[in-house]
Amino acid sequence: MPRVRFAVGCHPHNAKHYDDALEQRLKDQLADPRVSAVGEIGLDYHYDFSPRDVQQTVFRRQLRVAHEAGLPVVLHIREAHDDAFRILQEEGFPQAGTLLHCFNLDWAELERWVEAGCHVAFGGSVTFKHADEVRDAAARVPERTLLTETDAPYMTPEPLRGTTCGPEHVVFTAERLCEVRGVPYGEKRESFLRTLLDNAYALLDRKPTEWQQQRAQSLGIKELSPAERARAAVAQWRSAK
């Protein structure tokens, strides 16, 4: 699957396990030319599986790694947007881009992130019956920074809510986005959907950075062709059986 790309990062749930050794492993994995972002990283104050001060420290450290590697970040933020925004202001929003993963709040919160230049991905929540504030926010995001996503296996969009979410369900999210933004059927809708796809490619389907190339060379990692990747994946699967 030549178009599959990865994001690698320490989720805030696991921040308590982050140390120098894990950061070294993170940097080694980021050297893989198929990796296109650092993520999901951020803060989660809903579950608090890791102490909040630890989450903040680890978030800062991974932002610095993203700056060093020249890669965008994919953010997981839950009930912690004020602290996350402050930390990004202090550390600097990565020049390569910042993606708000599966955004499901209102425009009052989203506006400052959009003004900071962030990309915004909407998942199934934009289709939920009582999510008018999410749809209002989705209608206001600049087209050039708008993406769709699944958050699989969660956040299955209507009309399939309650089942396991998969990539094929993004069509329902995309259709709802067209509706709330007033994009009619025909050429205009086709152009709009193409823009969403192009946004994803531009942000996440990028060539390896100079940092990745240098680190991959030092680690002896080479960029594989699609056929070589497929053979390697099959060999790995067979060896695990």
PDB file of C-alpha atoms in Angstrom:
ATOM      1  CA  MET A   1       0.000   0.000   0.000  1.00  0.00           C
ATOM      2  CA  PRO A   2       2.261   2.818  -1.224  1.00  0.00           C
ATOM      3  CA  ARG A   3       0.018   5.643   0.053  1.00  0.00           C
ATOM      4  CA  VAL A   4      -0.024   4.529   3.686  1.00  0.00           C
ATOM      5  CA  ARG A   5       1.860   6.935   5.930  1.00  0.00           C
ATOM      6  CA  PHE A   6       2.504   6.919   9.681  1.00  0.00           C
ATOM      7  CA  ALA A   7       2.500   9.316  12.583  1.00  0.00           C
ATOM      8  CA  VAL A   8       4.711   8.339  15.511  1.00  0.00           C
ATOM      9  CA  GLY A   9       4.518   9.810  18.990  1.00  0.00           C
ATOM     10  CA  CYS A  10       3.861   9.238  22.670  1.00  0.00           C
ATOM     11  CA  HIS A  11       0.161   9.712  23.427  1.00  0.00           C
ATOM     12  CA  PRO A  12      -0.592  11.789  26.554  1.00  0.00           C
ATOM     13  CA  HIS A  13      -2.103   8.691  28.179  1.00  0.00           C
ATOM     14  CA  ASN A  14       1.402   7.175  28.141  1.00  0.00           C
ATOM     15  CA  ALA A  15       3.355  10.309  29.050  1.00  0.00           C
ATOM     16  CA  LYS A  16       4.352   8.801  32.406  1.00  0.00           C
ATOM     17  CA  HIS A  17       6.483   6.262  30.513  1.00  0.00           C
ATOM     18  CA  TYR A  18       8.386   8.885  28.506  1.00  0.00           C
ATOM     19  CA  ASP A  19      12.105   9.168  29.239  1.00  0.00           C
ATOM     20  CA  ASP A  20      15.370   9.769  27.394  1.00  0.00           C
ATOM     21  CA  ALA A  21      15.457   6.180  26.109  1.00  0.00           C
ATOM     22  CA  LEU A  22      11.930   6.404  24.728  1.00  0.00           C
ATOM     23  CA  GLU A  23      12.722   9.724  23.077  1.00  0.00           C
ATOM     24  CA  GLN A  24      15.717   8.100  21.396  1.00  0.00           C
ATOM     25  CA  ARG A  25      13.441   5.324  20.109  1.00  0.00           C
ATOM     26  CA  LEU A  26      10.979   7.946  18.904  1.00  0.00           C
ATOM     27  CA  LYS A  27      13.679   9.728  16.925  1.00  0.00           C
ATOM     28  CA  ASP A  28      14.843   6.444  15.404  1.00  0.00           C
ATOM     29  CA  GLN A  29      11.293   5.625  14.303  1.00  0.00           C
ATOM     30  CA  LEU A  30      10.805   9.110  12.887  1.00  0.00           C
ATOM     31  CA  ALA A  31      13.724   8.398  10.562  1.00  0.00           C
ATOM     32  CA  ASP A  32      11.549   5.937   8.626  1.00  0.00           C
ATOM     33  CA  PRO A  33      10.779   7.764   5.347  1.00  0.00           C
ATOM     34  CA  ARG A  34       7.150   6.620   5.564  1.00  0.00           C
ATOM     35  CA  VAL A  35       6.632   8.642   8.760  1.00  0.00           C
ATOM     36  CA  SER A  36       5.056  11.991   7.973  1.00  0.00           C
ATOM     37  CA  ALA A  37       4.152  13.436  11.391  1.00  0.00           C
ATOM     38  CA  VAL A  38       4.746  13.352  15.130  1.00  0.00           C
ATOM     39  CA  GLY A  39       1.557  12.248  16.831  1.00  0.00           C
ATOM     40  CA  GLU A  40      -0.800  11.801  18.436  1.00  0.00           C
ATOM     41  CA  ILE A  41       0.716  14.077  21.057  1.00  0.00           C
ATOM     42  CA  GLY A  42      -0.862  16.578  23.406  1.00  0.00           C
ATOM     43  CA  LEU A  43      -2.816  16.678  26.653  1.00  0.00           C
ATOM     44  CA  ASP A  44      -5.741  14.658  27.978  1.00  0.00           C
ATOM     45  CA  TYR A  45      -7.263  15.995  31.196  1.00  0.00           C
ATOM     46  CA  HIS A  46     -10.395  13.857  30.869  1.00  0.00           C
ATOM     47  CA  TYR A  47      -8.820  10.532  31.789  1.00  0.00           C
ATOM     48  CA  ASP A  48      -5.623  11.811  33.441  1.00  0.00           C
ATOM     49  CA  PHE A  49      -3.897   8.472  32.871  1.00  0.00           C
ATOM     50  CA  SER A  50      -0.636  10.403  33.321  1.00  0.00           C
ATOM     51  CA  PRO A  51      -0.117  13.341  35.723  1.00  0.00           C
ATOM     52  CA  ARG A  52      -0.885  16.669  34.094  1.00  0.00           C
ATOM     53  CA  ASP A  53       2.511  18.193  34.768  1.00  0.00           C
ATOM     54  CA  VAL A  54       4.142  15.140  33.201  1.00  0.00           C
ATOM     55  CA  GLN A  55       1.858  15.396  30.172  1.00  0.00           C
ATOM     56  CA  GLN A  56       2.855  19.017  29.710  1.00  0.00           C
ATOM     57  CA  THR A  57       6.573  18.246  29.943  1.00  0.00           C
ATOM     58  CA  VAL A  58       6.312  15.381  27.471  1.00  0.00           C
ATOM     59  CA  PHE A  59       4.233  17.512  25.114  1.00  0.00           C
ATOM     60  CA  ARG A  60       6.958  20.164  25.140  1.00  0.00           C
ATOM     61  CA  ARG A  61       9.688  17.602  24.529  1.00  0.00           C
ATOM     62  CA  GLN A  62       7.900  16.097  21.545  1.00  0.00           C
ATOM     63  CA  LEU A  63       7.189  19.512  20.070  1.00  0.00           C
ATOM     64  CA  ARG A  64      10.919  20.145  20.195  1.00  0.00           C
ATOM     65  CA  VAL A  65      11.534  16.815  18.463  1.00  0.00           C
ATOM     66  CA  ALA A  66       9.047  17.820  15.752  1.00  0.00           C
ATOM     67  CA  HIS A  67      10.857  21.132  15.285  1.00  0.00           C
ATOM     68  CA  GLU A  68      14.186  19.304  15.037  1.00  0.00           C
ATOM     69  CA  ALA A  69      12.841  16.768  12.544  1.00  0.00           C
ATOM     70  CA  GLY A  70      10.950  19.358  10.481  1.00  0.00           C
ATOM     71  CA  LEU A  71       7.722  17.370  10.770  1.00  0.00           C
ATOM     72  CA  PRO A  72       4.135  18.432  11.472  1.00  0.00           C
ATOM     73  CA  VAL A  73       2.339  17.371  14.648  1.00  0.00           C
ATOM     74  CA  VAL A  74      -1.008  15.637  15.110  1.00  0.00           C
ATOM     75  CA  LEU A  75      -2.650  16.818  18.320  1.00  0.00           C
ATOM     76  CA  HIS A  76      -4.817  14.923  20.792  1.00  0.00           C
ATOM     77  CA  ILE A  77      -6.312  17.466  23.175  1.00  0.00           C
ATOM     78  CA  ARG A  78      -9.172  16.746  25.545  1.00  0.00           C
ATOM     79  CA  GLU A  79     -10.404  19.215  28.141  1.00  0.00           C
ATOM     80  CA  ALA A  80      -6.981  20.880  28.020  1.00  0.00           C
ATOM     81  CA  HIS A  81      -7.105  23.370  25.162  1.00  0.00           C
ATOM     82  CA  ASP A  82      -5.954  26.394  27.159  1.00  0.00           C
ATOM     83  CA  ASP A  83      -2.796  24.685  28.404  1.00  0.00           C
ATOM     84  CA  ALA A  84      -2.108  23.109  25.016  1.00  0.00           C
ATOM     85  CA  PHE A  85      -2.444  26.415  23.178  1.00  0.00           C
ATOM     86  CA  ARG A  86      -0.196  28.167  25.698  1.00  0.00           C
ATOM     87  CA  ILE A  87       2.494  25.504  25.358  1.00  0.00           C
ATOM     88  CA  LEU A  88       2.368  25.707  21.558  1.00  0.00           C
ATOM     89  CA  GLN A  89       2.714  29.477  21.739  1.00  0.00           C
ATOM     90  CA  GLU A  90       5.734  29.128  24.029  1.00  0.00           C
ATOM     91  CA  GLU A  91       7.397  26.319  22.051  1.00  0.00           C
ATOM     92  CA  GLY A  92       6.278  27.556  18.651  1.00  0.00           C
ATOM     93  CA  PHE A  93       3.778  26.028  16.249  1.00  0.00           C
ATOM     94  CA  PRO A  94       5.783  23.720  13.930  1.00  0.00           C
ATOM     95  CA  GLN A  95       6.434  25.329  10.557  1.00  0.00           C
ATOM     96  CA  ALA A  96       5.620  22.001   8.908  1.00  0.00           C
ATOM     97  CA  GLY A  97       2.081  22.199  10.257  1.00  0.00           C
ATOM     98  CA  THR A  98      -0.220  21.453  13.167  1.00  0.00           C
ATOM     99  CA  LEU A  99      -3.280  19.226  12.838  1.00  0.00           C
ATOM    100  CA  LEU A 100      -6.121  19.301  15.360  1.00  0.00           C
ATOM    101  CA  HIS A 101      -7.170  15.661  15.418  1.00  0.00           C
ATOM    102  CA  CYS A 102     -10.909  14.888  15.362  1.00  0.00           C
ATOM    103  CA  PHE A 103     -12.037  18.318  16.514  1.00  0.00           C
ATOM    104  CA  ASN A 104     -15.462  18.259  18.187  1.00  0.00           C
ATOM    105  CA  LEU A 105     -15.882  21.600  19.964  1.00  0.00           C
ATOM    106  CA  ASP A 106     -17.391  24.936  18.965  1.00  0.00           C
ATOM    107  CA  TRP A 107     -16.091  27.911  16.966  1.00  0.00           C
ATOM    108  CA  ALA A 108     -15.445  29.910  20.141  1.00  0.00           C
ATOM    109  CA  GLU A 109     -12.611  27.461  20.898  1.00  0.00           C
ATOM    110  CA  LEU A 110     -11.550  26.721  17.357  1.00  0.00           C
ATOM    111  CA  GLU A 111     -11.126  30.289  16.120  1.00  0.00           C
ATOM    112  CA  ARG A 112      -7.785  30.942  17.828  1.00  0.00           C
ATOM    113  CA  TRP A 113      -6.369  27.671  16.475  1.00  0.00           C
ATOM    114  CA  VAL A 114      -7.409  28.569  12.947  1.00  0.00           C
ATOM    115  CA  GLU A 115      -5.886  32.024  13.336  1.00  0.00           C
ATOM    116  CA  ALA A 116      -2.654  30.323  14.432  1.00  0.00           C
ATOM    117  CA  GLY A 117      -2.603  28.477  11.105  1.00  0.00           C
ATOM    118  CA  CYS A 118      -3.657  25.022  12.270  1.00  0.00           C
ATOM    119  CA  HIS A 119      -5.246  22.411  10.051  1.00  0.00           C
ATOM    120  CA  VAL A 120      -8.488  20.969  11.413  1.00  0.00           C
ATOM    121  CA  ALA A 121      -9.771  17.417  10.881  1.00  0.00           C
ATOM    122  CA  PHE A 122     -13.420  16.573  11.482  1.00  0.00           C
ATOM    123  CA  GLY A 123     -14.621  13.040  12.111  1.00  0.00           C
ATOM    124  CA  GLY A 124     -17.971  11.436  12.749  1.00  0.00           C
ATOM    125  CA  SER A 125     -18.992  13.946  15.412  1.00  0.00           C
ATOM    126  CA  VAL A 126     -19.891  16.471  12.707  1.00  0.00           C
ATOM    127  CA  THR A 127     -22.785  14.150  11.769  1.00  0.00           C
ATOM    128  CA  PHE A 128     -24.157  13.590  15.288  1.00  0.00           C
ATOM    129  CA  LYS A 129     -27.715  14.773  15.842  1.00  0.00           C
ATOM    130  CA  HIS A 130     -26.967  17.122  18.751  1.00  0.00           C
ATOM    131  CA  ALA A 131     -23.634  18.502  17.473  1.00  0.00           C
ATOM    132  CA  ASP A 132     -24.838  21.773  15.961  1.00  0.00           C
ATOM    133  CA  GLU A 133     -21.891  23.643  17.485  1.00  0.00           C
ATOM    134  CA  VAL A 134     -19.446  21.282  15.753  1.00  0.00           C
ATOM    135  CA  ARG A 135     -21.176  21.795  12.415  1.00  0.00           C
ATOM    136  CA  ASP A 136     -21.099  25.546  12.926  1.00  0.00           C
ATOM    137  CA  ALA A 137     -17.344  25.356  13.533  1.00  0.00           C
ATOM    138  CA  ALA A 138     -16.859  23.132  10.487  1.00  0.00           C
ATOM    139  CA  ALA A 139     -18.668  25.670   8.337  1.00  0.00           C
ATOM    140  CA  ARG A 140     -16.209  28.398   9.343  1.00  0.00           C
ATOM    141  CA  VAL A 141     -12.833  26.669   8.858  1.00  0.00           C
ATOM    142  CA  PRO A 142     -10.913  27.963   5.818  1.00  0.00           C
ATOM    143  CA  GLU A 143     -11.142  25.410   3.024  1.00  0.00           C
ATOM    144  CA  ARG A 144      -7.371  25.299   2.617  1.00  0.00           C
ATOM    145  CA  THR A 145      -6.911  23.903   6.160  1.00  0.00           C
ATOM    146  CA  LEU A 146      -9.886  21.517   6.345  1.00  0.00           C
ATOM    147  CA  LEU A 147      -9.548  17.717   6.466  1.00  0.00           C
ATOM    148  CA  THR A 148     -11.750  14.694   7.137  1.00  0.00           C
ATOM    149  CA  GLU A 149     -10.862  11.695   9.258  1.00  0.00           C
ATOM    150  CA  THR A 150     -12.355   8.597  10.875  1.00  0.00           C
ATOM    151  CA  ASP A 151     -10.767   8.255  14.336  1.00  0.00           C
ATOM    152  CA  ALA A 152     -11.391   4.554  13.737  1.00  0.00           C
ATOM    153  CA  PRO A 153     -12.573   2.434  15.447  1.00  0.00           C
ATOM    154  CA  TYR A 154     -14.481   5.181  17.279  1.00  0.00           C
ATOM    155  CA  MET A 155     -16.722   8.116  16.296  1.00  0.00           C
ATOM    156  CA  THR A 156     -18.653   6.238  13.625  1.00  0.00           C
ATOM    157  CA  PRO A 157     -20.754   8.810  11.748  1.00  0.00           C
ATOM    158  CA  GLU A 158     -24.514   8.787  11.374  1.00  0.00           C
ATOM    159  CA  PRO A 159     -26.340   6.777  10.092  1.00  0.00           C
ATOM    160  CA  LEU A 160     -24.065   3.957  11.304  1.00  0.00           C
ATOM    161  CA  ARG A 161     -23.343   5.248  14.801  1.00  0.00           C
ATOM    162  CA  GLY A 162     -22.965   2.380  17.256  1.00  0.00           C
ATOM    163  CA  THR A 163     -20.965   0.204  14.852  1.00  0.00           C
ATOM    164  CA  THR A 164     -17.194   0.000  14.473  1.00  0.00           C
ATOM    165  CA  CYS A 165     -15.829   2.898  12.455  1.00  0.00           C
ATOM    166  CA  GLY A 166     -13.607   2.298   9.439  1.00  0.00           C
ATOM    167  CA  PRO A 167     -12.002   4.339   6.654  1.00  0.00           C
ATOM    168  CA  GLU A 168     -14.941   3.630   4.358  1.00  0.00           C
ATOM    169  CA  HIS A 169     -17.223   5.624   6.671  1.00  0.00           C
ATOM    170  CA  VAL A 170     -15.492   8.919   5.943  1.00  0.00           C
ATOM    171  CA  VAL A 171     -17.885   9.383   3.011  1.00  0.00           C
ATOM    172  CA  PHE A 172     -20.680  10.194   5.488  1.00  0.00           C
ATOM    173  CA  THR A 173     -18.522  12.785   7.224  1.00  0.00           C
ATOM    174  CA  ALA A 174     -17.520  14.338   3.910  1.00  0.00           C
ATOM    175  CA  GLU A 175     -21.151  14.500   2.780  1.00  0.00           C
ATOM    176  CA  ARG A 176     -22.169  16.268   5.997  1.00  0.00           C
ATOM    177  CA  LEU A 177     -19.337  18.762   5.590  1.00  0.00           C
ATOM    178  CA  CYS A 178     -20.595  19.559   2.106  1.00  0.00           C
ATOM    179  CA  GLU A 179     -24.071  20.136   3.474  1.00  0.00           C
ATOM    180  CA  VAL A 180     -23.075  22.456   6.332  1.00  0.00           C
ATOM    181  CA  ARG A 181     -20.839  24.464   4.010  1.00  0.00           C
ATOM    182  CA  GLY A 182     -23.516  24.720   1.337  1.00  0.00           C
ATOM    183  CA  VAL A 183     -21.533  22.942  -1.364  1.00  0.00           C
ATOM    184  CA  PRO A 184     -23.964  21.773  -4.081  1.00  0.00           C
ATOM    185  CA  TYR A 185     -23.785  18.518  -6.018  1.00  0.00           C
ATOM    186  CA  GLY A 186     -21.841  18.538  -9.234  1.00  0.00           C
ATOM    187  CA  GLU A 187     -18.550  20.152 -10.150  1.00  0.00           C
ATOM    188  CA  LYS A 188     -18.409  22.382  -7.074  1.00  0.00           C
ATOM    189  CA  ARG A 189     -18.768  19.433  -4.721  1.00  0.00           C
ATOM    190  CA  GLU A 190     -16.223  17.414  -6.664  1.00  0.00           C
ATOM    191  CA  SER A 191     -13.786  20.335  -6.471  1.00  0.00           C
ATOM    192  CA  PHE A 192     -14.389  20.766  -2.742  1.00  0.00           C
ATOM    193  CA  LEU A 193     -13.770  17.089  -2.000  1.00  0.00           C
ATOM    194  CA  ARG A 194     -10.636  17.159  -4.149  1.00  0.00           C
ATOM    195  CA  THR A 195      -9.404  20.095  -2.074  1.00  0.00           C
ATOM    196  CA  LEU A 196      -9.897  18.108   1.153  1.00  0.00           C
ATOM    197  CA  LEU A 197      -7.866  15.276  -0.330  1.00  0.00           C
ATOM    198  CA  ASP A 198      -5.167  17.639  -1.555  1.00  0.00           C
ATOM    199  CA  ASN A 199      -4.995  19.197   1.923  1.00  0.00           C
ATOM    200  CA  ALA A 200      -4.302  15.787   3.415  1.00  0.00           C
ATOM    201  CA  TYR A 201      -1.657  15.015   0.820  1.00  0.00           C
ATOM    202  CA  ALA A 202       0.059  18.372   1.276  1.00  0.00           C
ATOM    203  CA  LEU A 203       0.216  18.024   5.054  1.00  0.00           C
ATOM    204  CA  LEU A 204       0.855  14.304   5.482  1.00  0.00           C
ATOM    205  CA  ASP A 205       2.042  12.729   2.224  1.00  0.00           C
ATOM    206  CA  ARG A 206       5.337  14.580   2.189  1.00  0.00           C
ATOM    207  CA  LYS A 207       8.839  13.700   1.114  1.00  0.00           C
ATOM    208  CA  PRO A 208      11.302  12.801   3.884  1.00  0.00           C
ATOM    209  CA  THR A 209      12.860  15.840   5.496  1.00  0.00           C
ATOM    210  CA  GLU A 210      16.594  16.445   5.411  1.00  0.00           C
ATOM    211  CA  TRP A 211      16.715  15.435   9.087  1.00  0.00           C
ATOM    212  CA  GLN A 212      14.953  12.160   8.297  1.00  0.00           C
ATOM    213  CA  GLN A 213      17.279  11.432   5.414  1.00  0.00           C
ATOM    214  CA  GLN A 214      20.392  12.051   7.485  1.00  0.00           C
ATOM    215  CA  ARG A 215      19.158  10.036  10.444  1.00  0.00           C
ATOM    216  CA  ALA A 216      17.964   7.187   8.216  1.00  0.00           C
ATOM    217  CA  GLN A 217      21.386   7.060   6.606  1.00  0.00           C
ATOM    218  CA  SER A 218      23.102   6.944   9.999  1.00  0.00           C
ATOM    219  CA  LEU A 219      20.789   4.085  11.070  1.00  0.00           C
ATOM    220  CA  GLY A 220      21.139   2.181   7.805  1.00  0.00           C
ATOM    221  CA  ILE A 221      17.463   2.649   6.901  1.00  0.00           C
ATOM    222  CA  LYS A 222      16.677   2.787   3.206  1.00  0.00           C
ATOM    223  CA  GLU A 223      13.483   3.896   1.509  1.00  0.00           C
ATOM    224  CA  LEU A 224      11.751   0.826   0.113  1.00  0.00           C
ATOM    225  CA  SER A 225       9.750   0.644  -3.068  1.00  0.00           C
ATOM    226  CA  PRO A 226       6.060  -0.325  -2.718  1.00  0.00           C
ATOM    227  CA  ALA A 227       6.853  -3.842  -3.922  1.00  0.00           C
ATOM    228  CA  GLU A 228       9.712  -4.195  -1.443  1.00  0.00           C
ATOM    229  CA  ARG A 229       7.469  -2.968   1.368  1.00  0.00           C
ATOM    230  CA  ALA A 230       4.830  -5.553   0.446  1.00  0.00           C
ATOM    231  CA  ARG A 231       7.369  -8.388   0.390  1.00  0.00           C
ATOM    232  CA  ALA A 232       8.825  -7.261   3.719  1.00  0.00           C
ATOM    233  CA  ALA A 233       5.345  -7.094   5.281  1.00  0.00           C
ATOM    234  CA  VAL A 234       4.497 -10.599   4.062  1.00  0.00           C
ATOM    235  CA  ALA A 235       7.815 -11.945   5.354  1.00  0.00           C
ATOM    236  CA  GLN A 236       7.202 -10.348   8.741  1.00  0.00           C
ATOM    237  CA  TRP A 237       3.680 -11.776   8.891  1.00  0.00           C
ATOM    238  CA  ARG A 238       4.907 -15.254   8.039  1.00  0.00           C
ATOM    239  CA  SER A 239       7.693 -15.152  10.631  1.00  0.00           C
ATOM    240  CA  ALA A 240       5.177 -14.172  13.312  1.00  0.00           C
ATOM    241  CA  LYS A 241       2.891 -17.171  12.626  1.00  0.00           C
TER     242      LYS A 241
END
